[in-house]
Amino acid sequence: MAFIVGMDGGGTKTAVIVTHDDQEEPVRSFTAGPINYNGGDAGAIAAAFGEIFKQIRSCCTSLAEVNHVCIGAAGVSNPAVARFLEQQVRDNGYSGPLTITGDQETALYGAQNAMQGIILIAGTGSICFGVNEKGERHRTGGFGHLIDDEGSGYYIGRELLSVLVQTEDGRMADTMIPELVYKQLGLGTVQEVIGFVYDKNTTKKDIAALAPVMTAACGLGDAQALKLAEQCAAGLFELVVPVIERLKLYESKVAIAGSVLQKSRFVREALERKLARSYPQTQLIMPVHNAAYGAVLLGKSKMSNG
């Protein structure tokens, strides 16, 4: 019996699906630690790969039965990242066909059940990716939290913290955001918050984890939170426009992924309104499959084309 393995290497965890190469239903689905090498710990990533291959081995007699491993991960446009991930796979005893690609590709394949259409991802970071009928591709965003990631969880978290300090020093008023941020962080003063923000152990994921505060404040009618949701939607709209225009995907459905779009109706509805005004034939849809299953589909397509 031959197997296909698909991995979605997210920032906080790695989703893995193992299937038979001639069947659609997963043999096993599980999660392991993150394998994102950009800003990740090499030792922790090695441990995650060890756990992943331990689970894979429990599905088959030997790794020789695995016909293809496909990994979708962030940062693989950097050759050093791709080489590092490949080395981890080989160090765990797998010597067969291997595909390592950007997580936007596997997300698109899973979301649209084909390598065609548009995927918009807004989680810790943000990115939009599309492929048209001619196979032409275009990507916007995804260049990291220091210079990009508009409309992402990190963007929202940073803006919430900005509101907090501006409210505390008198530049802003009449918002419940500081109270909600303090509560989520378990802190009580602006000095403690600054300590948290600039602590060397605080990561972009910790900042992004504040994003649900915006949604909660929006639900309570907070004007500043509602304004932030609109700003977030505007940033995501700007990601989608060049993909639609360059690929002429004026009637393509836009699959949405990531916690910001899937869990905050305020951002999603604001984005829908913007799309409706400029691209009335376009609509947002939930993914058909997740990105790990998209990696499986991509792996199968590589086999059939190879």
Tab-separated table of C-alpha atoms in Angstrom:
chain	number	residue	atom	x	y	z
A	1	MET	CA	0.000	0.000	0.000
A	2	ALA	CA	1.423	3.385	-1.030
A	3	PHE	CA	0.984	6.608	0.891
A	4	ILE	CA	1.034	10.367	0.290
A	5	VAL	CA	1.922	12.773	3.106
A	6	GLY	CA	0.879	16.425	3.133
A	7	MET	CA	2.134	18.988	5.655
A	8	ASP	CA	1.013	22.549	6.360
A	9	GLY	CA	3.806	24.234	8.280
A	10	GLY	CA	2.069	27.030	10.141
A	11	GLY	CA	3.533	29.487	12.610
A	12	THR	CA	2.165	27.776	15.707
A	13	LYS	CA	1.728	24.166	14.594
A	14	THR	CA	2.157	21.797	11.672
A	15	ALA	CA	-0.923	19.990	10.368
A	16	VAL	CA	-0.173	16.626	8.763
A	17	ILE	CA	-2.413	14.344	6.692
A	18	VAL	CA	-1.467	10.842	5.544
A	19	THR	CA	-3.546	9.245	2.780
A	20	HIS	CA	-3.340	6.251	0.458
A	21	ASP	CA	-2.295	7.439	-2.974
A	22	ASP	CA	-5.469	6.036	-4.560
A	23	GLN	CA	-7.972	7.175	-1.915
A	24	GLU	CA	-9.329	10.533	-0.767
A	25	GLU	CA	-10.038	9.816	2.883
A	26	PRO	CA	-7.111	10.430	5.268
A	27	VAL	CA	-5.500	7.438	6.941
A	28	ARG	CA	-4.381	9.739	9.743
A	29	SER	CA	-4.546	13.444	10.559
A	30	PHE	CA	-2.501	14.974	13.368
A	31	THR	CA	-0.628	18.080	14.435
A	32	ALA	CA	2.942	18.604	15.591
A	33	GLY	CA	5.091	21.568	16.520
A	34	PRO	CA	5.810	24.410	14.072
A	35	ILE	CA	8.414	23.955	11.319
A	36	ASN	CA	8.602	27.612	10.292
A	37	TYR	CA	12.346	28.268	10.077
A	38	ASN	CA	11.989	32.051	9.821
A	39	GLY	CA	12.313	33.101	13.443
A	40	GLY	CA	11.943	29.502	14.608
A	41	ASP	CA	14.245	27.440	16.781
A	42	ALA	CA	16.207	24.847	14.814
A	43	GLY	CA	16.183	22.367	17.686
A	44	ALA	CA	12.415	22.652	18.156
A	45	ILE	CA	11.871	22.213	14.410
A	46	ALA	CA	14.058	19.094	14.395
A	47	ALA	CA	12.014	17.718	17.287
A	48	ALA	CA	8.779	18.465	15.410
A	49	PHE	CA	10.009	16.576	12.347
A	50	GLY	CA	11.023	13.668	14.559
A	51	GLU	CA	7.496	13.483	15.975
A	52	ILE	CA	5.944	13.820	12.509
A	53	PHE	CA	7.926	10.913	11.077
A	54	LYS	CA	7.273	8.798	14.154
A	55	GLN	CA	3.553	9.208	13.438
A	56	ILE	CA	4.024	8.523	9.721
A	57	ARG	CA	5.907	5.306	10.462
A	58	SER	CA	2.997	4.109	12.586
A	59	CYS	CA	0.814	4.200	9.443
A	60	CYS	CA	3.037	2.035	7.254
A	61	THR	CA	5.501	-0.833	7.366
A	62	SER	CA	8.371	1.393	6.224
A	63	LEU	CA	8.956	4.824	4.748
A	64	ALA	CA	9.614	3.107	1.411
A	65	GLU	CA	5.819	2.843	1.143
A	66	VAL	CA	5.521	6.650	1.084
A	67	ASN	CA	5.370	7.717	-2.564
A	68	HIS	CA	5.497	11.464	-2.000
A	69	VAL	CA	5.897	13.993	0.802
A	70	CYS	CA	4.642	17.514	0.094
A	71	ILE	CA	5.326	20.383	2.496
A	72	GLY	CA	3.746	23.814	2.293
A	73	ALA	CA	5.594	26.288	4.514
A	74	ALA	CA	6.354	29.967	4.858
A	75	GLY	CA	9.713	31.388	3.876
A	76	VAL	CA	10.744	28.689	1.398
A	77	SER	CA	11.548	31.287	-1.247
A	78	ASN	CA	14.725	31.619	0.805
A	79	PRO	CA	16.904	28.727	-0.481
A	80	ALA	CA	18.414	28.244	2.980
A	81	VAL	CA	14.973	27.566	4.443
A	82	ALA	CA	14.100	25.027	1.743
A	83	ARG	CA	17.441	23.274	2.205
A	84	PHE	CA	16.980	23.140	5.968
A	85	LEU	CA	13.509	21.590	5.672
A	86	GLU	CA	14.736	19.051	3.115
A	87	GLN	CA	17.608	18.089	5.413
A	88	GLN	CA	15.155	17.467	8.260
A	89	VAL	CA	13.097	15.164	6.058
A	90	ARG	CA	16.152	13.230	4.864
A	91	ASP	CA	17.599	12.987	8.385
A	92	ASN	CA	14.416	11.196	9.412
A	93	GLY	CA	15.010	8.443	6.882
A	94	TYR	CA	12.774	9.439	3.987
A	95	SER	CA	14.586	9.323	0.631
A	96	GLY	CA	11.649	9.399	-1.783
A	97	PRO	CA	10.076	12.196	-3.876
A	98	LEU	CA	9.732	15.455	-1.957
A	99	THR	CA	8.013	18.750	-2.773
A	100	ILE	CA	8.660	21.850	-0.677
A	101	THR	CA	6.636	24.878	-1.681
A	102	GLY	CA	5.079	28.050	-0.302
A	103	ASP	CA	2.146	27.530	2.030
A	104	GLN	CA	0.036	29.795	-0.181
A	105	GLU	CA	0.174	27.154	-2.941
A	106	THR	CA	-0.997	24.282	-0.768
A	107	ALA	CA	-3.616	26.532	0.824
A	108	LEU	CA	-4.969	27.467	-2.622
A	109	TYR	CA	-5.025	23.867	-3.827
A	110	GLY	CA	-6.940	22.769	-0.752
A	111	ALA	CA	-9.270	25.749	-0.610
A	112	GLN	CA	-10.354	25.626	-4.261
A	113	ASN	CA	-9.827	21.867	-4.738
A	114	ALA	CA	-7.596	22.835	-7.679
A	115	MET	CA	-4.531	24.939	-8.398
A	116	GLN	CA	-6.740	27.721	-9.690
A	117	GLY	CA	-8.560	30.719	-8.255
A	118	ILE	CA	-7.681	32.973	-5.316
A	119	ILE	CA	-6.758	32.356	-1.686
A	120	LEU	CA	-6.582	35.179	0.864
A	121	ILE	CA	-4.907	34.287	4.143
A	122	ALA	CA	-5.016	36.491	7.223
A	123	GLY	CA	-3.661	34.760	10.289
A	124	THR	CA	-0.550	35.851	12.153
A	125	GLY	CA	0.569	37.274	8.795
A	126	SER	CA	-1.278	38.008	5.559
A	127	ILE	CA	-0.886	37.021	1.920
A	128	CYS	CA	-2.986	36.678	-1.235
A	129	PHE	CA	-2.230	34.264	-4.054
A	130	GLY	CA	-3.944	33.445	-7.314
A	131	VAL	CA	-3.633	31.242	-10.394
A	132	ASN	CA	-5.716	31.687	-13.557
A	133	GLU	CA	-6.755	29.223	-16.275
A	134	LYS	CA	-3.529	29.888	-18.192
A	135	GLY	CA	-1.478	28.918	-15.156
A	136	GLU	CA	-0.310	32.488	-14.619
A	137	ARG	CA	0.352	33.315	-10.979
A	138	HIS	CA	0.500	36.390	-8.805
A	139	ARG	CA	1.169	36.857	-5.113
A	140	THR	CA	0.729	39.926	-2.941
A	141	GLY	CA	1.900	40.393	0.638
A	142	GLY	CA	3.469	37.813	2.867
A	143	PHE	CA	6.699	39.757	3.337
A	144	GLY	CA	6.771	39.606	7.116
A	145	HIS	CA	5.580	41.636	10.073
A	146	LEU	CA	8.365	44.232	10.011
A	147	ILE	CA	7.556	45.601	6.565
A	148	ASP	CA	4.229	44.038	5.526
A	149	ASP	CA	1.378	41.808	6.810
A	150	GLU	CA	-1.349	44.443	6.500
A	151	GLY	CA	-4.674	43.290	7.921
A	152	SER	CA	-3.104	40.358	9.750
A	153	GLY	CA	-3.394	39.239	13.357
A	154	TYR	CA	-0.041	40.865	14.060
A	155	TYR	CA	-1.237	44.117	12.482
A	156	ILE	CA	-4.354	44.075	14.653
A	157	GLY	CA	-2.408	43.252	17.824
A	158	ARG	CA	0.081	46.044	17.178
A	159	GLU	CA	-2.702	48.564	16.553
A	160	LEU	CA	-4.507	47.510	19.736
A	161	LEU	CA	-1.336	48.116	21.725
A	162	SER	CA	-0.948	51.480	20.010
A	163	VAL	CA	-4.497	52.414	21.036
A	164	LEU	CA	-3.685	51.395	24.603
A	165	VAL	CA	-0.643	53.644	24.957
A	166	GLN	CA	-2.330	56.552	23.172
A	167	THR	CA	-5.346	56.258	25.453
A	168	GLU	CA	-3.136	56.140	28.529
A	169	ASP	CA	-1.223	59.301	27.587
A	170	GLY	CA	-4.328	61.233	26.536
A	171	ARG	CA	-4.067	61.170	22.748
A	172	MET	CA	-7.172	59.013	22.484
A	173	ALA	CA	-10.320	58.529	24.571
A	174	ASP	CA	-13.637	56.702	24.813
A	175	THR	CA	-12.503	53.156	24.021
A	176	MET	CA	-12.629	49.959	26.027
A	177	ILE	CA	-9.657	48.470	24.154
A	178	PRO	CA	-7.081	49.148	26.922
A	179	GLU	CA	-9.248	47.436	29.530
A	180	LEU	CA	-9.664	44.357	27.324
A	181	VAL	CA	-5.958	44.210	26.433
A	182	TYR	CA	-4.947	44.458	30.086
A	183	LYS	CA	-7.359	41.650	30.914
A	184	GLN	CA	-6.099	39.344	28.174
A	185	LEU	CA	-2.456	39.909	29.077
A	186	GLY	CA	-3.075	39.664	32.807
A	187	LEU	CA	-1.327	42.997	33.304
A	188	GLY	CA	-2.394	46.191	35.043
A	189	THR	CA	-0.254	49.113	33.926
A	190	VAL	CA	1.062	50.594	30.709
A	191	GLN	CA	4.592	50.077	32.011
A	192	GLU	CA	3.940	46.349	32.315
A	193	VAL	CA	2.547	46.283	28.782
A	194	ILE	CA	5.641	48.025	27.428
A	195	GLY	CA	7.744	45.465	29.265
A	196	PHE	CA	5.776	42.683	27.571
A	197	VAL	CA	6.050	44.242	24.103
A	198	TYR	CA	9.812	44.731	24.218
A	199	ASP	CA	10.689	41.555	26.090
A	200	LYS	CA	13.100	39.538	23.939
A	201	ASN	CA	10.930	36.455	24.488
A	202	THR	CA	7.782	38.104	23.111
A	203	THR	CA	7.164	36.935	19.558
A	204	LYS	CA	5.005	38.174	16.699
A	205	LYS	CA	2.605	35.333	17.565
A	206	ASP	CA	2.177	36.773	21.067
A	207	ILE	CA	1.241	40.135	19.568
A	208	ALA	CA	-1.089	38.502	17.031
A	209	ALA	CA	-2.806	36.589	19.847
A	210	LEU	CA	-4.359	39.895	20.942
A	211	ALA	CA	-6.455	40.104	17.751
A	212	PRO	CA	-9.631	38.611	19.322
A	213	VAL	CA	-9.737	41.683	21.581
A	214	MET	CA	-10.691	43.749	18.534
A	215	THR	CA	-13.547	41.399	17.667
A	216	ALA	CA	-14.820	41.437	21.256
A	217	ALA	CA	-14.703	45.234	21.369
A	218	CYS	CA	-16.470	45.456	17.991
A	219	GLY	CA	-19.225	43.255	19.376
A	220	LEU	CA	-19.670	45.754	22.202
A	221	GLY	CA	-19.927	48.645	19.743
A	222	ASP	CA	-16.544	50.221	20.458
A	223	ALA	CA	-15.995	52.866	17.779
A	224	GLN	CA	-12.200	52.563	17.785
A	225	ALA	CA	-12.387	48.778	17.371
A	226	LEU	CA	-14.885	49.084	14.524
A	227	LYS	CA	-12.562	51.602	12.843
A	228	LEU	CA	-9.671	49.146	13.214
A	229	ALA	CA	-11.754	46.338	11.648
A	230	GLU	CA	-12.412	48.624	8.655
A	231	GLN	CA	-8.686	49.427	8.386
A	232	CYS	CA	-7.895	45.728	8.517
A	233	ALA	CA	-10.396	44.988	5.747
A	234	ALA	CA	-8.949	47.833	3.662
A	235	GLY	CA	-5.472	46.327	3.935
A	236	LEU	CA	-6.750	42.908	2.886
A	237	PHE	CA	-8.725	44.430	0.007
A	238	GLU	CA	-5.500	46.000	-1.253
A	239	LEU	CA	-3.940	42.526	-1.291
A	240	VAL	CA	-6.766	41.079	-3.383
A	241	VAL	CA	-7.031	43.817	-6.029
A	242	PRO	CA	-3.709	43.229	-7.855
A	243	VAL	CA	-4.340	39.472	-7.932
A	244	ILE	CA	-7.761	39.973	-9.502
A	245	GLU	CA	-6.505	42.585	-11.954
A	246	ARG	CA	-3.246	40.976	-13.109
A	247	LEU	CA	-4.801	37.545	-13.566
A	248	LYS	CA	-8.175	38.871	-14.806
A	249	LEU	CA	-9.991	36.769	-12.217
A	250	TYR	CA	-12.966	39.126	-12.046
A	251	GLU	CA	-15.491	36.386	-11.340
A	252	SER	CA	-13.334	34.106	-9.214
A	253	LYS	CA	-14.442	33.179	-5.725
A	254	VAL	CA	-11.927	34.234	-3.075
A	255	ALA	CA	-11.299	31.486	-0.516
A	256	ILE	CA	-10.487	32.866	2.922
A	257	ALA	CA	-8.192	31.271	5.469
A	258	GLY	CA	-6.648	32.287	8.764
A	259	SER	CA	-8.197	33.261	12.073
A	260	VAL	CA	-8.721	36.955	11.264
A	261	LEU	CA	-11.055	36.310	8.341
A	262	GLN	CA	-12.657	33.148	9.657
A	263	LYS	CA	-13.281	34.315	13.223
A	264	SER	CA	-13.941	38.054	12.923
A	265	ARG	CA	-17.185	38.719	11.103
A	266	PHE	CA	-16.508	42.458	11.367
A	267	VAL	CA	-13.402	42.220	9.199
A	268	ARG	CA	-14.987	39.700	6.847
A	269	GLU	CA	-18.175	41.718	6.351
A	270	ALA	CA	-16.203	44.933	5.819
A	271	LEU	CA	-14.118	43.185	3.171
A	272	GLU	CA	-17.271	41.818	1.510
A	273	ARG	CA	-18.661	45.343	1.263
A	274	LYS	CA	-15.480	46.616	-0.390
A	275	LEU	CA	-15.432	43.746	-2.869
A	276	ALA	CA	-19.124	44.210	-3.685
A	277	ARG	CA	-18.515	47.844	-4.684
A	278	SER	CA	-15.540	47.146	-6.962
A	279	TYR	CA	-15.972	43.498	-8.025
A	280	PRO	CA	-19.663	42.557	-7.703
A	281	GLN	CA	-19.104	39.120	-9.304
A	282	THR	CA	-16.555	38.163	-6.637
A	283	GLN	CA	-17.517	36.541	-3.358
A	284	LEU	CA	-15.741	35.167	-0.322
A	285	ILE	CA	-15.985	31.433	0.352
A	286	MET	CA	-14.726	29.078	3.026
A	287	PRO	CA	-12.044	26.602	1.881
A	288	VAL	CA	-13.179	23.242	0.510
A	289	HIS	CA	-10.213	21.559	2.213
A	290	ASN	CA	-7.472	22.733	4.551
A	291	ALA	CA	-3.903	23.456	3.464
A	292	ALA	CA	-2.568	20.097	4.691
A	293	TYR	CA	-5.012	18.330	2.400
A	294	GLY	CA	-4.009	20.798	-0.301
A	295	ALA	CA	-0.450	19.514	0.155
A	296	VAL	CA	-1.743	15.974	-0.358
A	297	LEU	CA	-3.509	17.034	-3.574
A	298	LEU	CA	-0.385	18.799	-4.809
A	299	GLY	CA	1.696	15.727	-4.018
A	300	LYS	CA	-0.709	13.528	-5.988
A	301	SER	CA	-0.618	15.903	-8.942
A	302	LYS	CA	3.207	15.823	-8.913
A	303	MET	CA	3.070	12.023	-9.077
A	304	SER	CA	0.576	11.919	-11.933
A	305	ASN	CA	2.525	14.527	-13.879
A	306	GLY	CA	5.860	12.899	-13.172
